[in-house]
Amino acid sequence: MRIAVLALQGAFIEHEQMLSRLGIDTFEIRQLSDWQQPKDGLILPGGESTVQARLMRELGLMEPIRQDILDGLPVFATCAGLILLAKQEDGKPRTGALGVMDIDVRRNAYGRQLGSFNAKGEVKGIAPDFPMTFIRAPYIHKALSPDVEILSTVDDHIVAARQGNILATAFHPELDDERLHQWWCTEIVR
């Protein structure tokens, strides 16, 4: 198994370290030629979604990544990555992003940096007590399709969901617990 990690900005190294602990090979996506390498899945890390989207467009990565996800490439997105995947933000269509997941997101939903927090919650089918670190986190305001499976909520907000080959979380599992990465690799990437 070989996983591509978008490495333009944000918390990509933490994902690489997590996958390495699980014995999974990774490589970084920094330019279009990197994207052309064989891969079994993609990690979209947390960070700043506006910066990541701008860099993806400038480097010619947006459309190839979008098309490969639509064609079934497994993707795991955290925090900013979740925003990149969303079809809507605050009820309005997202433009200039991947827009491949049938969700409506709220950016910085818990406030700015001071609104960051830790929680424990159930992640359906994975853990009853998963540790969750939220850093300037979004949440999923609503699913736009019955194809979106809600995996976790915190304070009545959706913080983890799956739609086919896509897994997205508002929190940062790469900082706390390997079970979600392991589940993604065995259940979605295979």
PDB file of C-alpha atoms in Angstrom:
ATOM      1  CA  MET A   1       0.000   0.000   0.000  1.00  0.00           C
ATOM      2  CA  ARG A   2       1.297   3.452  -0.950  1.00  0.00           C
ATOM      3  CA  ILE A   3      -0.499   6.612   0.199  1.00  0.00           C
ATOM      4  CA  ALA A   4      -0.086  10.100  -1.268  1.00  0.00           C
ATOM      5  CA  VAL A   5      -0.107  12.967   1.249  1.00  0.00           C
ATOM      6  CA  LEU A   6      -0.861  16.500   0.065  1.00  0.00           C
ATOM      7  CA  ALA A   7       2.182  18.399   1.385  1.00  0.00           C
ATOM      8  CA  LEU A   8       1.583  21.990   0.291  1.00  0.00           C
ATOM      9  CA  GLN A   9       0.759  23.379   3.740  1.00  0.00           C
ATOM     10  CA  GLY A  10      -0.567  22.215   7.081  1.00  0.00           C
ATOM     11  CA  ALA A  11      -0.233  19.106   9.238  1.00  0.00           C
ATOM     12  CA  PHE A  12       0.917  16.619   6.596  1.00  0.00           C
ATOM     13  CA  ILE A  13       3.972  15.329   8.494  1.00  0.00           C
ATOM     14  CA  GLU A  14       1.806  14.067  11.355  1.00  0.00           C
ATOM     15  CA  HIS A  15      -0.189  11.934   8.906  1.00  0.00           C
ATOM     16  CA  GLU A  16       3.019  10.572   7.385  1.00  0.00           C
ATOM     17  CA  GLN A  17       4.317   9.672  10.854  1.00  0.00           C
ATOM     18  CA  MET A  18       1.024   7.978  11.774  1.00  0.00           C
ATOM     19  CA  LEU A  19       0.989   5.894   8.587  1.00  0.00           C
ATOM     20  CA  SER A  20       4.675   5.026   9.055  1.00  0.00           C
ATOM     21  CA  ARG A  21       3.883   3.654  12.537  1.00  0.00           C
ATOM     22  CA  LEU A  22       1.278   1.454  10.839  1.00  0.00           C
ATOM     23  CA  GLY A  23       3.902   0.205   8.364  1.00  0.00           C
ATOM     24  CA  ILE A  24       2.380   2.044   5.395  1.00  0.00           C
ATOM     25  CA  ASP A  25       4.511   3.755   2.755  1.00  0.00           C
ATOM     26  CA  THR A  26       3.763   7.411   1.967  1.00  0.00           C
ATOM     27  CA  PHE A  27       4.986  10.024  -0.467  1.00  0.00           C
ATOM     28  CA  GLU A  28       4.387  13.770  -0.653  1.00  0.00           C
ATOM     29  CA  ILE A  29       2.425  15.644  -3.284  1.00  0.00           C
ATOM     30  CA  ARG A  30       4.085  19.007  -3.898  1.00  0.00           C
ATOM     31  CA  GLN A  31       3.736  19.349  -7.665  1.00  0.00           C
ATOM     32  CA  LEU A  32       1.862  17.811 -10.589  1.00  0.00           C
ATOM     33  CA  SER A  33       4.612  15.297 -11.398  1.00  0.00           C
ATOM     34  CA  ASP A  34       4.274  13.879  -7.857  1.00  0.00           C
ATOM     35  CA  TRP A  35       0.578  13.249  -8.482  1.00  0.00           C
ATOM     36  CA  GLN A  36       1.382  11.067 -11.482  1.00  0.00           C
ATOM     37  CA  GLN A  37       3.030   8.409  -9.277  1.00  0.00           C
ATOM     38  CA  PRO A  38       1.092   5.216  -8.483  1.00  0.00           C
ATOM     39  CA  LYS A  39      -0.975   5.546  -5.300  1.00  0.00           C
ATOM     40  CA  ASP A  40      -3.616   3.627  -3.379  1.00  0.00           C
ATOM     41  CA  GLY A  41      -5.092   6.589  -1.507  1.00  0.00           C
ATOM     42  CA  LEU A  42      -4.753  10.259  -0.612  1.00  0.00           C
ATOM     43  CA  ILE A  43      -4.544  12.195   2.658  1.00  0.00           C
ATOM     44  CA  LEU A  44      -5.765  15.813   2.679  1.00  0.00           C
ATOM     45  CA  PRO A  45      -4.375  17.289   5.927  1.00  0.00           C
ATOM     46  CA  GLY A  46      -5.521  20.041   8.197  1.00  0.00           C
ATOM     47  CA  GLY A  47      -4.083  23.505   7.802  1.00  0.00           C
ATOM     48  CA  GLU A  48      -5.492  26.498   5.955  1.00  0.00           C
ATOM     49  CA  SER A  49      -8.014  25.397   3.324  1.00  0.00           C
ATOM     50  CA  THR A  50      -7.889  28.692   1.387  1.00  0.00           C
ATOM     51  CA  VAL A  51      -4.099  28.481   1.017  1.00  0.00           C
ATOM     52  CA  GLN A  52      -4.204  24.786   0.120  1.00  0.00           C
ATOM     53  CA  ALA A  53      -6.896  25.371  -2.539  1.00  0.00           C
ATOM     54  CA  ARG A  54      -5.000  28.307  -4.050  1.00  0.00           C
ATOM     55  CA  LEU A  55      -1.770  26.294  -4.250  1.00  0.00           C
ATOM     56  CA  MET A  56      -3.568  23.286  -5.729  1.00  0.00           C
ATOM     57  CA  ARG A  57      -5.017  25.512  -8.467  1.00  0.00           C
ATOM     58  CA  GLU A  58      -1.693  27.278  -9.161  1.00  0.00           C
ATOM     59  CA  LEU A  59       0.183  23.968  -9.412  1.00  0.00           C
ATOM     60  CA  GLY A  60      -2.416  22.349 -11.680  1.00  0.00           C
ATOM     61  CA  LEU A  61      -3.317  19.764  -9.025  1.00  0.00           C
ATOM     62  CA  MET A  62      -6.978  20.629  -8.398  1.00  0.00           C
ATOM     63  CA  GLU A  63      -8.604  18.978 -11.400  1.00  0.00           C
ATOM     64  CA  PRO A  64      -6.456  15.798 -11.515  1.00  0.00           C
ATOM     65  CA  ILE A  65      -7.049  15.204  -7.790  1.00  0.00           C
ATOM     66  CA  ARG A  66     -10.756  15.966  -8.123  1.00  0.00           C
ATOM     67  CA  GLN A  67     -11.157  13.596 -11.056  1.00  0.00           C
ATOM     68  CA  ASP A  68      -9.258  10.759  -9.356  1.00  0.00           C
ATOM     69  CA  ILE A  69     -11.467  11.093  -6.251  1.00  0.00           C
ATOM     70  CA  LEU A  70     -14.589  11.033  -8.442  1.00  0.00           C
ATOM     71  CA  ASP A  71     -13.133   7.953 -10.165  1.00  0.00           C
ATOM     72  CA  GLY A  72     -12.899   6.178  -6.784  1.00  0.00           C
ATOM     73  CA  LEU A  73      -9.476   7.021  -5.304  1.00  0.00           C
ATOM     74  CA  PRO A  74      -9.787   6.601  -1.503  1.00  0.00           C
ATOM     75  CA  VAL A  75      -9.281   9.879   0.360  1.00  0.00           C
ATOM     76  CA  PHE A  76      -9.017  10.717   4.059  1.00  0.00           C
ATOM     77  CA  ALA A  77      -9.421  14.418   4.866  1.00  0.00           C
ATOM     78  CA  THR A  78      -9.007  16.143   8.211  1.00  0.00           C
ATOM     79  CA  CYS A  79     -10.089  19.659   9.223  1.00  0.00           C
ATOM     80  CA  ALA A  80      -9.076  21.897   6.273  1.00  0.00           C
ATOM     81  CA  GLY A  81      -9.186  18.835   4.031  1.00  0.00           C
ATOM     82  CA  LEU A  82     -12.843  18.378   4.970  1.00  0.00           C
ATOM     83  CA  ILE A  83     -13.517  21.960   3.834  1.00  0.00           C
ATOM     84  CA  LEU A  84     -11.763  21.281   0.508  1.00  0.00           C
ATOM     85  CA  LEU A  85     -14.027  18.273  -0.117  1.00  0.00           C
ATOM     86  CA  ALA A  86     -17.341  19.974   0.700  1.00  0.00           C
ATOM     87  CA  LYS A  87     -19.834  20.861  -2.021  1.00  0.00           C
ATOM     88  CA  GLN A  88     -21.276  23.677   0.110  1.00  0.00           C
ATOM     89  CA  GLU A  89     -20.177  26.112   2.791  1.00  0.00           C
ATOM     90  CA  ASP A  90     -22.863  27.810   4.879  1.00  0.00           C
ATOM     91  CA  GLY A  91     -25.524  26.801   2.369  1.00  0.00           C
ATOM     92  CA  LYS A  92     -23.703  28.213  -0.660  1.00  0.00           C
ATOM     93  CA  PRO A  93     -21.934  26.207  -3.401  1.00  0.00           C
ATOM     94  CA  ARG A  94     -18.161  26.016  -2.900  1.00  0.00           C
ATOM     95  CA  THR A  95     -16.111  27.344  -5.780  1.00  0.00           C
ATOM     96  CA  GLY A  96     -12.409  26.876  -6.291  1.00  0.00           C
ATOM     97  CA  ALA A  97     -12.221  23.719  -4.181  1.00  0.00           C
ATOM     98  CA  LEU A  98     -12.581  19.994  -4.832  1.00  0.00           C
ATOM     99  CA  GLY A  99     -16.327  19.933  -4.060  1.00  0.00           C
ATOM    100  CA  VAL A 100     -16.710  16.139  -4.252  1.00  0.00           C
ATOM    101  CA  MET A 101     -18.486  15.325  -0.964  1.00  0.00           C
ATOM    102  CA  ASP A 102     -22.206  15.951  -0.432  1.00  0.00           C
ATOM    103  CA  ILE A 103     -21.814  18.017   2.721  1.00  0.00           C
ATOM    104  CA  ASP A 104     -22.380  21.610   3.846  1.00  0.00           C
ATOM    105  CA  VAL A 105     -19.593  22.827   6.169  1.00  0.00           C
ATOM    106  CA  ARG A 106     -19.112  25.628   8.659  1.00  0.00           C
ATOM    107  CA  ARG A 107     -15.531  26.943   8.628  1.00  0.00           C
ATOM    108  CA  ASN A 108     -13.947  27.860  12.019  1.00  0.00           C
ATOM    109  CA  ALA A 109     -17.243  26.717  13.511  1.00  0.00           C
ATOM    110  CA  TYR A 110     -15.921  26.601  17.065  1.00  0.00           C
ATOM    111  CA  GLY A 111     -14.185  29.979  16.841  1.00  0.00           C
ATOM    112  CA  ARG A 112     -10.595  30.946  16.198  1.00  0.00           C
ATOM    113  CA  GLN A 113      -7.477  29.446  17.803  1.00  0.00           C
ATOM    114  CA  LEU A 114      -8.808  30.099  21.314  1.00  0.00           C
ATOM    115  CA  GLY A 115     -11.831  27.966  20.426  1.00  0.00           C
ATOM    116  CA  SER A 116      -9.646  24.886  19.983  1.00  0.00           C
ATOM    117  CA  PHE A 117     -10.453  22.006  22.336  1.00  0.00           C
ATOM    118  CA  ASN A 118     -10.197  18.279  23.034  1.00  0.00           C
ATOM    119  CA  ALA A 119     -13.074  15.838  23.410  1.00  0.00           C
ATOM    120  CA  LYS A 120     -13.788  12.125  23.415  1.00  0.00           C
ATOM    121  CA  GLY A 121     -16.575  10.658  21.401  1.00  0.00           C
ATOM    122  CA  GLU A 122     -17.879   7.650  19.580  1.00  0.00           C
ATOM    123  CA  VAL A 123     -16.771   7.037  16.022  1.00  0.00           C
ATOM    124  CA  LYS A 124     -19.290   4.573  14.625  1.00  0.00           C
ATOM    125  CA  GLY A 125     -17.758   1.159  13.991  1.00  0.00           C
ATOM    126  CA  ILE A 126     -14.313   2.235  15.188  1.00  0.00           C
ATOM    127  CA  ALA A 127     -14.265   3.301  18.839  1.00  0.00           C
ATOM    128  CA  PRO A 128     -16.686   4.333  21.608  1.00  0.00           C
ATOM    129  CA  ASP A 129     -14.145   6.714  23.154  1.00  0.00           C
ATOM    130  CA  PHE A 130     -12.057   8.200  20.365  1.00  0.00           C
ATOM    131  CA  PRO A 131      -9.851  11.162  21.417  1.00  0.00           C
ATOM    132  CA  MET A 132     -10.565  14.226  19.247  1.00  0.00           C
ATOM    133  CA  THR A 133      -8.443  17.338  18.930  1.00  0.00           C
ATOM    134  CA  PHE A 134     -10.236  20.289  17.334  1.00  0.00           C
ATOM    135  CA  ILE A 135      -8.017  23.168  16.141  1.00  0.00           C
ATOM    136  CA  ARG A 136      -9.923  26.097  14.575  1.00  0.00           C
ATOM    137  CA  ALA A 137     -12.176  23.303  13.461  1.00  0.00           C
ATOM    138  CA  PRO A 138     -15.037  23.226  11.023  1.00  0.00           C
ATOM    139  CA  TYR A 139     -17.984  20.906  11.387  1.00  0.00           C
ATOM    140  CA  ILE A 140     -20.429  19.433   8.928  1.00  0.00           C
ATOM    141  CA  HIS A 141     -23.613  21.477   9.183  1.00  0.00           C
ATOM    142  CA  LYS A 142     -25.585  18.881   7.247  1.00  0.00           C
ATOM    143  CA  ALA A 143     -25.358  16.004   4.828  1.00  0.00           C
ATOM    144  CA  LEU A 144     -26.722  16.872   1.390  1.00  0.00           C
ATOM    145  CA  SER A 145     -27.326  13.286   0.324  1.00  0.00           C
ATOM    146  CA  PRO A 146     -28.385   9.978   1.908  1.00  0.00           C
ATOM    147  CA  ASP A 147     -25.063   8.612   0.594  1.00  0.00           C
ATOM    148  CA  VAL A 148     -23.265  10.450   3.413  1.00  0.00           C
ATOM    149  CA  GLU A 149     -22.885   8.216   6.464  1.00  0.00           C
ATOM    150  CA  ILE A 150     -22.525  10.151   9.720  1.00  0.00           C
ATOM    151  CA  LEU A 151     -19.823   8.501  11.822  1.00  0.00           C
ATOM    152  CA  SER A 152     -19.539  10.897  14.757  1.00  0.00           C
ATOM    153  CA  THR A 153     -21.154  13.918  16.365  1.00  0.00           C
ATOM    154  CA  VAL A 154     -19.975  16.197  19.163  1.00  0.00           C
ATOM    155  CA  ASP A 155     -22.476  18.562  20.782  1.00  0.00           C
ATOM    156  CA  ASP A 156     -24.992  17.742  18.023  1.00  0.00           C
ATOM    157  CA  HIS A 157     -22.533  18.734  15.270  1.00  0.00           C
ATOM    158  CA  ILE A 158     -21.324  16.218  12.678  1.00  0.00           C
ATOM    159  CA  VAL A 159     -17.545  15.834  13.048  1.00  0.00           C
ATOM    160  CA  ALA A 160     -16.884  12.663  11.007  1.00  0.00           C
ATOM    161  CA  ALA A 161     -18.561  11.257   7.913  1.00  0.00           C
ATOM    162  CA  ARG A 162     -18.032   8.861   5.055  1.00  0.00           C
ATOM    163  CA  GLN A 163     -19.313   8.921   1.500  1.00  0.00           C
ATOM    164  CA  GLY A 164     -18.160   5.910  -0.487  1.00  0.00           C
ATOM    165  CA  ASN A 165     -14.395   6.244  -0.978  1.00  0.00           C
ATOM    166  CA  ILE A 166     -14.213   9.445   1.118  1.00  0.00           C
ATOM    167  CA  LEU A 167     -13.607   9.716   4.881  1.00  0.00           C
ATOM    168  CA  ALA A 168     -13.602  13.187   6.451  1.00  0.00           C
ATOM    169  CA  THR A 169     -13.145  14.424  10.013  1.00  0.00           C
ATOM    170  CA  ALA A 170     -13.330  17.890  11.561  1.00  0.00           C
ATOM    171  CA  PHE A 171     -10.765  16.819  14.163  1.00  0.00           C
ATOM    172  CA  HIS A 172      -7.140  15.666  13.945  1.00  0.00           C
ATOM    173  CA  PRO A 173      -6.832  11.898  14.561  1.00  0.00           C
ATOM    174  CA  GLU A 174      -3.207  12.020  13.377  1.00  0.00           C
ATOM    175  CA  LEU A 175      -2.357  13.727  16.688  1.00  0.00           C
ATOM    176  CA  ASP A 176      -3.963  11.231  19.045  1.00  0.00           C
ATOM    177  CA  ASP A 177      -4.931   7.769  17.892  1.00  0.00           C
ATOM    178  CA  GLU A 178      -4.038   5.414  15.043  1.00  0.00           C
ATOM    179  CA  ARG A 179      -7.367   3.536  14.917  1.00  0.00           C
ATOM    180  CA  LEU A 180      -9.022   5.814  12.354  1.00  0.00           C
ATOM    181  CA  HIS A 181      -6.044   5.652   9.975  1.00  0.00           C
ATOM    182  CA  GLN A 182      -5.931   1.870  10.408  1.00  0.00           C
ATOM    183  CA  TRP A 183      -9.672   1.587   9.702  1.00  0.00           C
ATOM    184  CA  TRP A 184      -9.383   3.788   6.594  1.00  0.00           C
ATOM    185  CA  CYS A 185      -6.537   1.663   5.260  1.00  0.00           C
ATOM    186  CA  THR A 186      -8.284  -1.660   5.864  1.00  0.00           C
ATOM    187  CA  GLU A 187     -11.893  -0.716   5.094  1.00  0.00           C
ATOM    188  CA  ILE A 188     -11.663   1.925   2.366  1.00  0.00           C
ATOM    189  CA  VAL A 189      -8.206   1.651   0.757  1.00  0.00           C
ATOM    190  CA  ARG A 190      -7.737  -2.127   1.176  1.00  0.00           C
TER     191      ARG A 190
END
